[in-house]
Amino acid sequence: MDINVKQQHINITSLKEAPIHLVSEIQPHGILLVLQEPDLQILQVSRNTFSTFGISPKDMVQQELEDLLDPYQIQKIKFWLSEENLDFINPTKIWIKKQGDEYTIFDATFYRNSEGFLILELEPTASQENIPFLSFYHLAQASINRLEKSQSLCDFSQIIVQEIRKITGFDRVMLYKFCDDGHGSVIAEEKTDTLSSYLGLHYPESDIPQPARQLFLENSIRVIPDTNIQSSAELFPRINPVSGQPIDLTNSILRSAAPCHLEYLHNMGVAASLTISLIKDHKLWGLIACHHQSPKYVSYELRKACEFLGRIIFSEISGKEETEDYDYQLNLNHIQSLLVEYMSQEPNFIDGLVKNQINLLNLTNAEGVAIYFGGKYTLIGNTPQEEELNLLGEWLRNNGEDEVFFTDSLPQIYPDAISFKNVASGLLAIPISGKNYILWFRPEMIQTINWGGNPHQAFSVDESEGNVRLCPRKSFELWKEIVQLTSLPWQNVEVKAALELQKSIINIILRQADELAQLAEDLKRSNAELRKFAYIASHDLQEPLNQVANYVQLLEMRYEAELDADAKEFIGYVVEGVILMQTLIDDVLAYCNLDTLGITFQVTEVETALNRTLKNLRQCIAETCAIITHDPLPAVMADETQLIQLFLNLIGNAIKFHSSEPPRVHISAKRWEDEWLFSVQDNGIGLNPQFSDRIFTIFQRLHTRDKYPGTGIGLAICKKIIECHRGRIWVESQLGRGATFYFTIPVSDCNYERQHGKNTQNHLFSGGQ
């Protein structure tokens, strides 16, 4: 708003005019009577009645309508009112006797307002004859014939304004369409050559505020014959005597215009106006605005003819719009069906969305798509970086809608998006499950908008003459605005297509979940059989191994004197082999018994589990002079026994594979998104990075047993323990530079630290994040 600094203390809200429909004044070219049924008693009248009826307003109040009209007209009116169909009675001609045989003829309109009062509005009849039906039919038919030769919305709109101007003779007729952002634009215009053109100009939402739009929606035609008339005809009495409130004139044809609106018309050089509402799906789509430079009265019949003609042609426009939308929607439906078919044919539904020539980009006419599922991104086209997507996803979870979120100006509501406006000024997002979602992106499209005057100076404040009031803007000259940080808007059919795809994806995920559940049940049964087999096999293998060891040792004892050195050495090899075989069997059995079914998840202090591990390793630590240190460690949801087994293997390996220096092992943890990230770092011999994955495979060894004893199962057991806890494990190492083993455990929702008053954040995040 154009408000000077010295005026900023003014409360603009307090300067708003009274509700337009409760003004209790009418334009003076007509007469209004408020009647109470069934006797048609006069409750209120406009004060300009004396010149017509020869009766003062005060004397007319409390009379009945039959005191003013002859019995024949009263009989017809009461009959029509009894039919409860006011459309049938409107309009009608009323003859009012003035003096002797002199009559005045009026166009009469009856309607009931929201309070149930019957209102009669009278306008002087310009002609005693209605517009002949055949003449109007030919006019409408000619317009429709022109429409059939046109294809574009622009052509259709131009036909409307040309035909309306042809039958009304207004200086200018415009078709004004409301945009999704609330502003409006002139999409068609027919005018005299002397007037400046408004075609293509945009007008701010404040030019036609919401209360005025609501009245246009409820009263589809509005006429102001003379904007320069200084006085209106006030109702008498001003307050309705029955309701005790100002009368509701929402549907009144004669209702006085708001002073601010009249001033707005004056600033445009308009002396008379006719406005016809264009309504689609119970919403105000646009207006046909007729302007004249001098006062101009349009008869009731001609106004209704214009309204009807406008509706006929507008129905063609609506049909054209719907046809274009329908054709586009059919195309999107075809693309959607292809995507569903592709998803159904792929083990991973995401492959069906991105791998084919027809993919997610085609569904919404986007230039980039990001799919976040299962903790990772799948990107096609032009998209922000993954780090930017992570922050955007977090913002969406806090600010987006549950079902769908879309905007064509993301940087204006999410300022961080300015850094990637070239790829994502427009965003359409749908969640698919949990924290998973699909994001479509459109790049910035810089536009030049031609406004009819500066849209940022829609009002001024007038403090002259001791009053403070809002005044409409005075300038309607071309004002150009460069619009940045916006993309092409998302069409409704595109949003609907994304939502339909969302349902299909969820159905496929649910179906795959059912299949996985069945597979899990099969695996559970198979694992149970394997565990049973492993137990039986280990038990059956242990017995003959024990016999071999026992009899070989007995043989050595009984025939010790007869055995030479080689025989005793061979017997030693047999015993060592038996012991190694028994260890392997025990480790395989331990590996087979590791699964989620055997886990007892509970709040576990990692530091406590570590201390118990170190007690088990105290002899090994003492023998190697190892130094074990750790940072403050959190509490996690875990199986304590398996956690101890995990540390036994990792710390035991760190000590086993030490270098010439005494082993040094450090254990730490830090919060990493929705997980705890643990590390076990040593100063040992390290390993070649090419073997980083191999070492977690069962029985895989990088060294001979002669140099480093063991079965090669320890790290495989570690990996299985972490997988049972829904985490990940990996190693980073270089030969001769030690190794760091990392593993993650999901953060629990138990809020354990808060419940126990323990704050480890200062220790774990000392480096910042």
Coordinates of N, CA and C in Angstrom, one line a residue, residues 33 40-50 53-68 235-237:
L33 N -38.7 -1.3 -2.3 CA -39.7 -1.5 -1.2 C -39.4 -2.9 -0.5
L40 N -48.0 -8.5 2.2 CA -47.2 -7.6 1.4 C -47.2 -6.2 2.1
Q41 N -47.1 -6.2 3.4 CA -47.0 -5.0 4.1 C -45.7 -4.3 3.9
I42 N -45.7 -3.0 3.7 CA -44.5 -2.2 3.4 C -43.8 -1.9 4.7
L43 N -42.5 -2.4 4.8 CA -41.7 -2.2 6.0 C -40.7 -1.0 5.8
Q44 N -40.1 -1.0 4.6 CA -39.2 0.1 4.3 C -39.3 0.5 2.8
V45 N -39.0 1.8 2.5 CA -39.1 2.2 1.2 C -37.9 3.2 1.0
S46 N -37.5 3.3 -0.3 CA -36.5 4.3 -0.6 C -37.1 5.7 -0.6
R47 N -36.3 6.7 -0.2 CA -36.9 8.0 0.1 C -37.2 8.8 -1.2
N48 N -37.0 8.2 -2.4 CA -37.3 8.9 -3.7 C -38.7 8.5 -4.2
T49 N -39.6 8.1 -3.4 CA -40.9 7.6 -3.8 C -41.9 8.7 -4.1
F50 N -41.8 9.8 -3.6 CA -42.8 10.8 -3.6 C -43.1 11.2 -5.1
F53 N -45.1 8.0 -6.5 CA -46.4 7.7 -5.9 C -47.2 8.9 -5.4
G54 N -46.5 10.0 -5.3 CA -47.2 11.1 -4.7 C -47.5 11.0 -3.2
I55 N -46.7 10.0 -2.6 CA -46.9 9.7 -1.1 C -45.5 9.8 -0.5
S56 N -45.5 10.4 0.7 CA -44.2 10.5 1.4 C -43.8 9.1 1.9
P57 N -42.5 8.9 2.0 CA -42.0 7.6 2.6 C -42.6 7.3 3.9
K58 N -42.8 8.3 4.8 CA -43.3 8.1 6.1 C -44.8 7.5 6.0
D59 N -45.6 8.1 5.0 CA -46.9 7.6 4.9 C -47.0 6.3 4.2
M60 N -46.0 5.9 3.4 CA -46.1 4.6 2.7 C -45.8 3.5 3.6
V61 N -44.9 3.7 4.6 CA -44.6 2.6 5.5 C -45.9 2.2 6.3
Q62 N -46.0 0.9 6.5 CA -47.2 0.3 7.2 C -48.4 0.1 6.2
Q63 N -48.3 0.7 5.0 CA -49.4 0.4 4.1 C -49.1 -1.0 3.5
E64 N -50.0 -1.5 2.6 CA -49.8 -2.7 1.9 C -49.7 -2.4 0.4
L65 N -49.0 -3.3 -0.3 CA -48.8 -3.1 -1.7 C -50.1 -2.9 -2.5
E66 N -51.1 -3.5 -2.0 CA -52.4 -3.4 -2.8 C -53.0 -1.9 -2.6
D67 N -52.4 -1.1 -1.7 CA -52.9 0.3 -1.6 C -52.2 1.1 -2.7
L68 N -51.2 0.6 -3.4 CA -50.5 1.3 -4.4 C -50.9 0.8 -5.8
L235 N -32.9 4.4 2.5 CA -34.1 3.7 2.9 C -34.7 4.3 4.1
F236 N -36.1 4.3 4.2 CA -36.8 4.8 5.3 C -37.7 3.7 5.8
P237 N -37.6 3.4 7.1 CA -36.6 3.8 8.0 C -35.3 3.0 7.7

